[in-house]
Tab-separated table of C-alpha atoms in Angstrom:
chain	number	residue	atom	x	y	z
W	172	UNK	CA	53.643	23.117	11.768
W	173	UNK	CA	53.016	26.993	11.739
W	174	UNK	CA	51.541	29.512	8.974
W	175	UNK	CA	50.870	32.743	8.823
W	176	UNK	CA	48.295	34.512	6.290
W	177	UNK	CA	50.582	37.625	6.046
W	178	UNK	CA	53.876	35.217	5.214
W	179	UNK	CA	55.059	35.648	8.793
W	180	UNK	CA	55.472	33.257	11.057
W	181	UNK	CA	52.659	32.252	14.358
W	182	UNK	CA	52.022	30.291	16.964
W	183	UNK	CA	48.799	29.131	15.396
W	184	UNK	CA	48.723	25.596	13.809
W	185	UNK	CA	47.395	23.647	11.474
W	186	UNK	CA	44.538	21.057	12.676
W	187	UNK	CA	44.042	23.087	16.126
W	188	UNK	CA	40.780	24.670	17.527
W	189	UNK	CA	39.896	28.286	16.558
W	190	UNK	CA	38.516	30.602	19.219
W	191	UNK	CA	37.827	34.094	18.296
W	192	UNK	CA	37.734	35.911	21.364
W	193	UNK	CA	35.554	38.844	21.518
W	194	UNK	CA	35.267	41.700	24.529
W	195	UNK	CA	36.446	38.698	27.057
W	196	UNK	CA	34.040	36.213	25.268
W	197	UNK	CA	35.194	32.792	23.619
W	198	UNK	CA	33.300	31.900	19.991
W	199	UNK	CA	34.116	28.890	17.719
W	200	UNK	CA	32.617	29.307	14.542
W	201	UNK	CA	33.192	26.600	12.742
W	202	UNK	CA	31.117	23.484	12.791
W	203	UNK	CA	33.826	20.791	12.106
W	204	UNK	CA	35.891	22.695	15.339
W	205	UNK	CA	32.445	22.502	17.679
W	206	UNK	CA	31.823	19.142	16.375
W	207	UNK	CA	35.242	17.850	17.415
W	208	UNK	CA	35.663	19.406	20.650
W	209	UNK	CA	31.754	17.714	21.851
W	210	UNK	CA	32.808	14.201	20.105
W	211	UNK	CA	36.441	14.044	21.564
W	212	UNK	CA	36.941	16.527	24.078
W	213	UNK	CA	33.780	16.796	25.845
W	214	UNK	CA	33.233	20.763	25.995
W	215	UNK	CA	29.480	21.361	25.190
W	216	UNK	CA	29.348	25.417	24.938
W	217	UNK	CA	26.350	27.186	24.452
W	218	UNK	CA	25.124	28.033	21.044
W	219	UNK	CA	24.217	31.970	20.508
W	220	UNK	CA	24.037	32.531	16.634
W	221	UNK	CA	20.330	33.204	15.217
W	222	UNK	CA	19.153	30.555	12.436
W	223	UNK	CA	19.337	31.976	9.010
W	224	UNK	CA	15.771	30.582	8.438
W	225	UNK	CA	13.873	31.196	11.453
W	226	UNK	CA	16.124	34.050	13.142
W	227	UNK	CA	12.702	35.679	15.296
W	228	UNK	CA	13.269	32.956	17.726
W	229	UNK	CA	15.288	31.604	20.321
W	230	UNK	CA	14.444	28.260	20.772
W	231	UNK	CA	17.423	26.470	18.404
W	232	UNK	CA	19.941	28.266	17.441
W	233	UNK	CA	23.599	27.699	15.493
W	234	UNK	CA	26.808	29.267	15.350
W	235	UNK	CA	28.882	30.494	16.873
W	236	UNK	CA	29.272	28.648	19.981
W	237	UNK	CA	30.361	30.330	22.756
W	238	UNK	CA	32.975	29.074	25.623
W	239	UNK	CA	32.714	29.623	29.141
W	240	UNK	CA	36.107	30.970	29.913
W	241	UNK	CA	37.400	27.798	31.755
W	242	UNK	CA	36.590	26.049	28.571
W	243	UNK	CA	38.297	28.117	26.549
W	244	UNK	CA	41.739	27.816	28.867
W	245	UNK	CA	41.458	24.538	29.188
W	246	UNK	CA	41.801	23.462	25.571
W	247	UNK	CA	44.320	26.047	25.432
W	248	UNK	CA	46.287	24.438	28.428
W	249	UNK	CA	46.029	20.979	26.659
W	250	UNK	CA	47.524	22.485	23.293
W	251	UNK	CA	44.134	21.839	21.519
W	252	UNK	CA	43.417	25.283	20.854
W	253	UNK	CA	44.463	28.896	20.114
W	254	UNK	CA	43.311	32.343	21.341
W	255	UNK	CA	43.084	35.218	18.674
W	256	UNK	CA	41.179	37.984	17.736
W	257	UNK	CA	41.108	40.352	14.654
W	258	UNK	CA	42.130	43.919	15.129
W	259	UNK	CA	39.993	47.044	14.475
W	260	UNK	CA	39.598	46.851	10.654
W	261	UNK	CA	39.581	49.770	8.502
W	262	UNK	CA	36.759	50.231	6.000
W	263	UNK	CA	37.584	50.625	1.996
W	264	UNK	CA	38.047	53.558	0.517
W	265	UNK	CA	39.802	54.878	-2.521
W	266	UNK	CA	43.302	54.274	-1.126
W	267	UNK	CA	45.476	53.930	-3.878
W	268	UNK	CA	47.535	51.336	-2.247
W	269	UNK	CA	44.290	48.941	-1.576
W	270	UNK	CA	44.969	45.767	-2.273
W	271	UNK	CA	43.781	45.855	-6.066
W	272	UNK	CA	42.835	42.075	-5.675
W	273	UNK	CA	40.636	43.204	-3.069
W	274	UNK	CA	39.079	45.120	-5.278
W	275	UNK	CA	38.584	42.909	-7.845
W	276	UNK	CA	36.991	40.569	-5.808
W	277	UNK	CA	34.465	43.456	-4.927
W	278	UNK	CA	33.750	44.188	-8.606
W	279	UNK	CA	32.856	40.583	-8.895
W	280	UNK	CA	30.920	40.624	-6.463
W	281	UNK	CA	28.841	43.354	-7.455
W	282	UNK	CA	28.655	41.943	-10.384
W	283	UNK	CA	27.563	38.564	-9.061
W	284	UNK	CA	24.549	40.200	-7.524
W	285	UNK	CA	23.657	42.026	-10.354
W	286	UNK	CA	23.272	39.258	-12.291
W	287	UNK	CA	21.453	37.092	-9.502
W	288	UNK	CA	19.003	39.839	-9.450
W	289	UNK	CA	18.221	39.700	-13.134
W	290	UNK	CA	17.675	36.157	-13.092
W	291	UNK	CA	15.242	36.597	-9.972
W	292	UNK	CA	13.439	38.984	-11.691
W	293	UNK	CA	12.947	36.702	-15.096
W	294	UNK	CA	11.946	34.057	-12.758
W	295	UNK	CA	9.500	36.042	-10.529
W	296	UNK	CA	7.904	37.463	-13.598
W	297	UNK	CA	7.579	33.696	-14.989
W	298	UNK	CA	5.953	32.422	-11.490
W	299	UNK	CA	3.542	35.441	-11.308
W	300	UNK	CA	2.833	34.789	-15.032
W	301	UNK	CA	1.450	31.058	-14.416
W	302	UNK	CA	-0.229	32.329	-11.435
W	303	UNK	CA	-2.461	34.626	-12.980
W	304	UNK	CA	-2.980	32.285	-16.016
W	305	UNK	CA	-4.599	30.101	-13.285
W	306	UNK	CA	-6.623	32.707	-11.979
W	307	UNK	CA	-7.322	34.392	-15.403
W	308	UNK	CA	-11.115	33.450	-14.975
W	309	UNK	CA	-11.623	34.602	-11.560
W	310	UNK	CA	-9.974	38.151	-12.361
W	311	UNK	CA	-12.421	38.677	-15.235
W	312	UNK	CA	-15.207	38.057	-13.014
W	313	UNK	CA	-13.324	40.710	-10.843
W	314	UNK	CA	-13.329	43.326	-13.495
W	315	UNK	CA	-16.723	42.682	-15.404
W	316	UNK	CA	-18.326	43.238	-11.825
W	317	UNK	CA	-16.200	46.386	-11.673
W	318	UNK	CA	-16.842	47.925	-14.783
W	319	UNK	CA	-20.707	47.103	-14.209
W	320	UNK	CA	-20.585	49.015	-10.775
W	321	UNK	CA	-18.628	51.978	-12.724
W	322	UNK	CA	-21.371	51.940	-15.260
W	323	UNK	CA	-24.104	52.400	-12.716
W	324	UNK	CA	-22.507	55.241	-11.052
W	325	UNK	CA	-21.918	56.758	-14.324
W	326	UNK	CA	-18.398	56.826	-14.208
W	327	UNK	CA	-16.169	56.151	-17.234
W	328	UNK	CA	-15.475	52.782	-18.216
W	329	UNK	CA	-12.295	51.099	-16.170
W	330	UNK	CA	-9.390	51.164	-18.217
W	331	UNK	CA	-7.862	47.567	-18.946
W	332	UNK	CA	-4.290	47.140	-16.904
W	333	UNK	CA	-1.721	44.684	-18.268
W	334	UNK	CA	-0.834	43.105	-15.043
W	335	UNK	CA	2.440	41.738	-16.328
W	336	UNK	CA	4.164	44.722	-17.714
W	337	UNK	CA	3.451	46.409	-14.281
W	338	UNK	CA	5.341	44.080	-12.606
W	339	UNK	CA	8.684	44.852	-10.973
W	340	UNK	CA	10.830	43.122	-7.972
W	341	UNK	CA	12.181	45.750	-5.543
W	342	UNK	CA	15.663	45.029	-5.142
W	343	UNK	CA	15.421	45.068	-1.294
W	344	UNK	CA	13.259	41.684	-1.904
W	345	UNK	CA	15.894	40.063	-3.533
W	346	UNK	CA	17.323	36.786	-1.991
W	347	UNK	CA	20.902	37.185	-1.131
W	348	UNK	CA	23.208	34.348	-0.254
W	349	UNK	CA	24.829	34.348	3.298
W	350	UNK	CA	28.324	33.757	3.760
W	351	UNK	CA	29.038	32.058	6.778
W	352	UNK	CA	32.984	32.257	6.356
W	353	UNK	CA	35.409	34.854	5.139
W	354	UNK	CA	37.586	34.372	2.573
W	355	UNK	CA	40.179	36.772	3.541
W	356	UNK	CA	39.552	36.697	7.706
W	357	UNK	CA	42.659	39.510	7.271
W	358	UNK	CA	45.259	40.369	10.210
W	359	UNK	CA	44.906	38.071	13.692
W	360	UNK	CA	46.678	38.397	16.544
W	361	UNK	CA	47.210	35.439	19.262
W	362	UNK	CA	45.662	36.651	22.684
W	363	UNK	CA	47.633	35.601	25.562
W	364	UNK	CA	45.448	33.735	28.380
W	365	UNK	CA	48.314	34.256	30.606
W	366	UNK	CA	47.967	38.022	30.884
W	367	UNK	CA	45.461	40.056	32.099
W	368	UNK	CA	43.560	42.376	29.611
W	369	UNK	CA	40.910	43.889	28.073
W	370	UNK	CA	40.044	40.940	25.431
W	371	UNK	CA	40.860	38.198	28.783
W	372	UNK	CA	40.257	39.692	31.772
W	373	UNK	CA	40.551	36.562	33.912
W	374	UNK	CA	44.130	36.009	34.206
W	375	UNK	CA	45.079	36.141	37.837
W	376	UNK	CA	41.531	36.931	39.483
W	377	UNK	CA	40.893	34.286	41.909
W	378	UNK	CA	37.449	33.704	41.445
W	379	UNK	CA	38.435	32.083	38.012
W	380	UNK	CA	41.385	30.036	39.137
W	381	UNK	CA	39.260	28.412	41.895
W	382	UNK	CA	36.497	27.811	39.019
W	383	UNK	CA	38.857	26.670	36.412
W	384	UNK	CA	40.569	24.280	39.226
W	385	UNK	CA	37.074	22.838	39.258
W	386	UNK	CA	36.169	22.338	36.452
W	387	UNK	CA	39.349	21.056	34.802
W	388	UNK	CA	39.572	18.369	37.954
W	389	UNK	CA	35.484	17.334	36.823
W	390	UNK	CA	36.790	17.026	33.487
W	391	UNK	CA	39.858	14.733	34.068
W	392	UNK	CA	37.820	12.652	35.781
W	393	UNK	CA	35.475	12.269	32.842
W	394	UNK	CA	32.514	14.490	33.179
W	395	UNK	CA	30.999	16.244	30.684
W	396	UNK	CA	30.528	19.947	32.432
W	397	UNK	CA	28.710	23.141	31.243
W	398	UNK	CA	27.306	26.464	32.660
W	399	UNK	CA	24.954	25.777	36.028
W	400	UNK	CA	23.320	29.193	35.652
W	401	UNK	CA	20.170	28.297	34.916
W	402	UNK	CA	20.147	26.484	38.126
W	403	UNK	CA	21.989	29.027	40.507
W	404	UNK	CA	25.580	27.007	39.956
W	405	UNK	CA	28.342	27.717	38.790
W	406	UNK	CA	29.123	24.203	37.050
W	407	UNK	CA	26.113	21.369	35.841
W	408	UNK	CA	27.939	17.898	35.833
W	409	UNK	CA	27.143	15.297	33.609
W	410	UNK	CA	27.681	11.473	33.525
W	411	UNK	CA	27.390	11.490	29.700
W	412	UNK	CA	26.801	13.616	26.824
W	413	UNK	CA	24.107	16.406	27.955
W	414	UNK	CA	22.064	15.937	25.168
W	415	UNK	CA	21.835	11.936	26.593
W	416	UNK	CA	21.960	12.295	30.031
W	417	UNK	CA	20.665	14.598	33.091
W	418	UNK	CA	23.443	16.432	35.356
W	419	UNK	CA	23.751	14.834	38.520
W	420	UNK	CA	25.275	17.837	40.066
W	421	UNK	CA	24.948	21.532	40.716
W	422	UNK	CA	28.825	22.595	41.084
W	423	UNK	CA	29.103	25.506	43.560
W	424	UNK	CA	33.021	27.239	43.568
W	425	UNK	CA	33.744	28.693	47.189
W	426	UNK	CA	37.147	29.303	48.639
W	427	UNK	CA	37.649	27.618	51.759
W	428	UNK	CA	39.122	31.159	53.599
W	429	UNK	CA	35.346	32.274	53.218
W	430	UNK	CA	32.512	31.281	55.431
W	431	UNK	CA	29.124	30.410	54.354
W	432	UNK	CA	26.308	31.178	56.241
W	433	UNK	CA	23.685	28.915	57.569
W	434	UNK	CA	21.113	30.293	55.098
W	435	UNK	CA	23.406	29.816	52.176
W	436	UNK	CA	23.774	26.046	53.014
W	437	UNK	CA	19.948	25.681	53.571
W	438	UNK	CA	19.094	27.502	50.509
W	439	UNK	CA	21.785	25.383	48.414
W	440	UNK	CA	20.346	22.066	49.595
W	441	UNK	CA	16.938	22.471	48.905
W	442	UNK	CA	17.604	24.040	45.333
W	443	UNK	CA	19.374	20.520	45.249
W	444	UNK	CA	16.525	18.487	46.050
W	445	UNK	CA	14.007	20.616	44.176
W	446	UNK	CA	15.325	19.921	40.994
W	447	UNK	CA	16.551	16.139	41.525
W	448	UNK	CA	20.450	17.009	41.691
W	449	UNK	CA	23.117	17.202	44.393
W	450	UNK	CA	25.268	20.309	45.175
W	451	UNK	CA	28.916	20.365	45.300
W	452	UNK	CA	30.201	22.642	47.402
W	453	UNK	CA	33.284	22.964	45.593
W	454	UNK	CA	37.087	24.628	46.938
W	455	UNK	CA	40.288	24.066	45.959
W	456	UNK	CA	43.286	23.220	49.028
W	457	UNK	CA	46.855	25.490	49.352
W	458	UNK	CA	48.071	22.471	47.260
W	459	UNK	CA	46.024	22.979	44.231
W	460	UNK	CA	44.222	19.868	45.291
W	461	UNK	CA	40.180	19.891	44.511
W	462	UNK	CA	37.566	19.470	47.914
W	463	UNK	CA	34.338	18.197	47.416
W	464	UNK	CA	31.334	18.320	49.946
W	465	UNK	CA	27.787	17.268	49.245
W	466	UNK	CA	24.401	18.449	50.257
W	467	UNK	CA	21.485	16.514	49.955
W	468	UNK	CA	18.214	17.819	51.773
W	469	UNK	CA	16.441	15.094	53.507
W	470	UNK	CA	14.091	16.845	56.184
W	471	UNK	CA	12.756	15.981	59.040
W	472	UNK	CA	12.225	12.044	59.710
């Protein structure tokens, strides 16, 4: 089953993943759709979205997830997914023909905060009242010392302040609510995998087939597998669910018509043993068929 939000008709159906591709990166932004593809699917991702709550770190953080691109193409490939994006959008103005329910909703919006703001400033001023009542004691002390020290100097007496009639709540202190989903996402357009371009550049370079071959032959045979950056791979390869289990192996991608050095073998076997893992030198045959050769660095005996 297809819809469309403009009435016409799309490739994009009902029940599959959502990835919004942006500049040749893959984001999912809804939970339930990261959720499913860990649980049944086994593609991790990478989360890159700041926490509402604690958004000056970068320890945890939330949506959006974002795919590696053989991620991406392979739940695409397997019909689980589909590729859009959202076209440059154009800000509103006073265009006559703007949607007028479009601007409705913006009038009640505005009115919305309005009306949140009032009630956060009857509410501050409450708060801040029952605060001072409990300090009403220790601000007298405050001010009798005060006006004593005024008196010595021979200054006029201090004038008294009503500290609650002075109050006010800058509007820039407000809390405002943050929606984490449009209601009206507007115009999409499906992005083709297959072809080359500026929002997926892969299509057709070789250094991604040979990758994607890779990792879609570790993933049929039931590994979980995610980025190896951090460990100077191209793949990590998991027994189980990352967050249960350690990768066994460091996935390295070579084509077999180019020749690796003696250095390049040395290095990749001790980074290997260093951090407890085996490398996979990893190439794919004429036949599409995946080669795997391991490196384990055991020294001198």
């Amino acid at each position: 089953m297809c819809y469309s939000r403009d009435g016409g008709s799309t490739n994009i159906g009902l029940g599959m993943i959502r990835i919004h591709i942006l500049e040749g990166k893959a984001f999912v932004w809804n939970y339930a759709d990261v959720r499913k593809m860990r649980e049944e699917y086994r593609i991790v991702g990478k989360l890159v979205g700041a926490l509402a709550r604690k958004p000056r770190q970068n320890v945890r953080l939330g949506l959006p997830l974002q795919l590696l691109p053989e991620e991406a193409r392979l739940l695409v490939e397997k019909g689980l997914a589909i590729l859009f994006k959202n076209p440059a959008s154009q800000p509103l103005g006073d265009d006559p023909s703007q949607d007028p329910s479009a601007l409705e909703e913006m009038t009640a919006y505005q009115k919305g905060l309005e009306e949140n703001y009032q009630e956060q400033v009857q509410l501050t001023a409450e708060q801040r009242k029952t605060v001072l009542g409990s300090l009403a004691e220790r601000i007298a002390q405050g001010r009798a010392k005060k006006q004593q020290q005024k008196e010595e100097e021979g200054d006029p007496s201090l004038k008294p302040v009503d500290l609650e009639s002075s109050f006010v709540l800058p509007r820039q202190s407000m809390m405002v609510q943050l929606p984490t989903e449009r209601i009206h996402p507007g115009a999409e357009e499906e992005v083709d995998w297959q072809v080359q371009s500026q929002d997926w550049p892969y299509a057709g370079q070789s250094d991604h087939e040979i990758r994607y071959s890779i990792f879609r032959n570790l993933w049929e045979r039931g590994y979980y597998v995610t980025s190896g950056s951090k460990f100077g791979g191209d793949f990590l390869v998991y027994p189980g669910d990352p967050m249960r289990f350690h990768a066994h192996y460091i996935a390295l991608c070579v084509s077999k018509d180019v020749p690796l050095s003696l250095g390049d073998l040395v290095s990749a076997g001790r980074l290997g043993t260093n951090v407890k893992k085996t490398v996979l030198l990893c190439s794919v045959d004429q036949d599409g068929t995946a080669v795997y050769t391991s490196l384990q660095w055991s020294g001198m005996q």
